[in-house]
Amino acid sequence: MPVWINGELLPDNEARISVFDHGLVVGDGVFETIKVTYGQPFALTRHLTRLAASAAGLGLPAPDLDGLWAGVEAVVGAYRGIALARLRITVTAGVAPLGSERGDSPLTAVIALAEQRPPADFVDVAVVPWTRNEHGAMAGLKTTSYAENVRALAFAAQQGAAEAIFANTAGNLCEGTGTNVFVVTGDRLVTPPLSAGCLAGVTRALVLEWAGAAEEDLPVGALAAADEAFLTGTTRDVQPIRNVNGSLLASVPGPVTRKVSDVFGMRAAESPDP
Ligand SMILES: Cc1ncc(COP(=O)(O)O)c(C=O)c1O
């Protein structure tokens, strides 16, 4: 299973990073997950742009995007026969002392791919008791410090749900662990604004461009009270929410969700790098 590491394509059992890598020691890094269909990455330009923005937000040196693009081509080229896969680009601060301060080593860059099952037809979600801090230094950045998401997803799984939903410190709807949220009330489609602290999802942005929706703060309770709702994300595209905290939504999938999903599927098929 080849992986790409710092410019080289290697068998995964020969790829090595230091035990002093700051990504491992304190989660000091950024990443992207990209959908790959038969060797074709989806929306690679947008993902690399966001990776650069996350690195800048974390105060890391700018990653070499041309080098990463070539790395992506090398990895996906080795797996052309796989129908659906997730490609992961990880860039960390590199080797550093054993603490929060950074070293002066070059960045570590890794690109790996794993086969992926198609998303389920719908998803059950649970609102978790912890909040996203929309005022924090990491708000809106896709960093490798995802343990909060791991904890939240495990909590949701204990409630029988497959995605965890966070409110922010103001009690407003924010996002899932790896997803953005859209809510339909009457005939209005609404998603939280980026100021709510959510990630600027690539799928979210494409839904806004291709289908349109209002970006407005909503109390987190609006999700369970919605007529219909859906998640967006790289590994799910547009996925209808079936129930929230164990209560069924009125319409699954509702007419607005179905329409958005159809438009997304059509437009994405037309343009692999929209
Ligand atoms: C915290 C978080 N929110 C939202 C998303 C959805 O973003 P995208 O559509 O770019 O996958 C992701 C996944 O990347 C995420 O990790």
Short mmCIF file of N, CA and C and ligand atoms in Angstrom, two decimals, residues 47 50 132 142 146 149 175-180 199-204 232-234, ligand 1:
data_model
loop_
_atom_site.label_atom_id
_atom_site.label_comp_id
_atom_site.label_asym_id
_atom_site.label_seq_id
_atom_site.Cartn_x
_atom_site.Cartn_y
_atom_site.Cartn_z
N HIS A 47 -9.73 21.99 -1.71
CA HIS A 47 -9.15 21.36 -0.51
C HIS A 47 -7.74 21.89 -0.24
N ARG A 50 -7.95 25.33 1.20
CA ARG A 50 -8.32 25.31 2.63
C ARG A 50 -7.16 24.83 3.49
N ARG A 132 -18.57 23.87 20.77
CA ARG A 132 -17.50 24.42 19.95
C ARG A 132 -17.27 25.85 20.42
N LYS A 142 -8.95 23.39 10.06
CA LYS A 142 -9.00 21.92 10.01
C LYS A 142 -7.65 21.41 10.52
N TYR A 146 -8.06 16.63 16.73
CA TYR A 146 -9.47 16.24 16.55
C TYR A 146 -9.99 15.36 17.69
N ASN A 149 -13.52 15.78 18.66
CA ASN A 149 -14.47 15.13 17.75
C ASN A 149 -14.55 13.63 18.02
N GLU A 175 -21.94 22.63 14.05
CA GLU A 175 -21.55 21.65 13.02
C GLU A 175 -21.47 20.28 13.66
N GLY A 176 -21.17 19.27 12.81
CA GLY A 176 -20.89 17.93 13.30
C GLY A 176 -19.39 17.71 13.41
N THR A 177 -18.99 16.48 13.74
CA THR A 177 -17.56 16.21 13.91
C THR A 177 -16.82 16.26 12.58
N GLY A 178 -17.54 15.91 11.50
CA GLY A 178 -16.91 15.95 10.17
C GLY A 178 -17.90 16.44 9.13
N THR A 179 -18.84 17.26 9.59
CA THR A 179 -19.95 17.65 8.70
C THR A 179 -20.46 19.05 9.02
N ASN A 180 -21.07 19.69 8.04
CA ASN A 180 -21.87 20.89 8.26
C ASN A 180 -23.35 20.50 8.27
N LEU A 199 -16.47 24.77 10.44
CA LEU A 199 -15.49 24.73 9.35
C LEU A 199 -16.16 25.21 8.06
N ALA A 200 -15.39 25.89 7.23
CA ALA A 200 -15.89 26.28 5.90
C ALA A 200 -15.85 25.04 5.01
N GLY A 201 -16.85 24.18 5.16
CA GLY A 201 -16.87 22.92 4.43
C GLY A 201 -16.87 23.15 2.92
N VAL A 202 -16.13 22.32 2.21
CA VAL A 202 -16.13 22.39 0.75
C VAL A 202 -17.52 22.02 0.24
N THR A 203 -18.13 20.98 0.80
CA THR A 203 -19.47 20.55 0.36
C THR A 203 -20.50 21.63 0.69
N ARG A 204 -20.35 22.21 1.88
CA ARG A 204 -21.25 23.32 2.30
C ARG A 204 -21.19 24.45 1.28
N THR A 232 -23.74 17.85 5.33
CA THR A 232 -22.88 17.86 4.15
C THR A 232 -21.46 17.55 4.60
N GLY A 233 -20.73 16.86 3.74
CA GLY A 233 -19.34 16.54 4.04
C GLY A 233 -18.74 15.72 2.92
N THR A 234 -17.43 15.73 2.87
CA THR A 234 -16.71 15.04 1.80
C THR A 234 -17.07 13.57 1.68
C1 LIG B 1 -15.29 19.80 11.68
C2 LIG B 1 -15.75 19.63 10.27
N1 LIG B 1 -16.83 20.31 9.83
C3 LIG B 1 -17.29 20.18 8.58
C4 LIG B 1 -16.67 19.32 7.67
C5 LIG B 1 -17.21 19.19 6.27
O1 LIG B 1 -16.32 19.75 5.35
P1 LIG B 1 -16.13 19.18 3.87
O2 LIG B 1 -17.43 19.35 3.17
O3 LIG B 1 -15.06 20.04 3.30
O4 LIG B 1 -15.73 17.76 3.99
C6 LIG B 1 -15.55 18.60 8.09
C7 LIG B 1 -14.88 17.67 7.18
O5 LIG B 1 -13.97 18.03 6.48
C8 LIG B 1 -15.06 18.77 9.41
O6 LIG B 1 -13.98 18.10 9.83
#
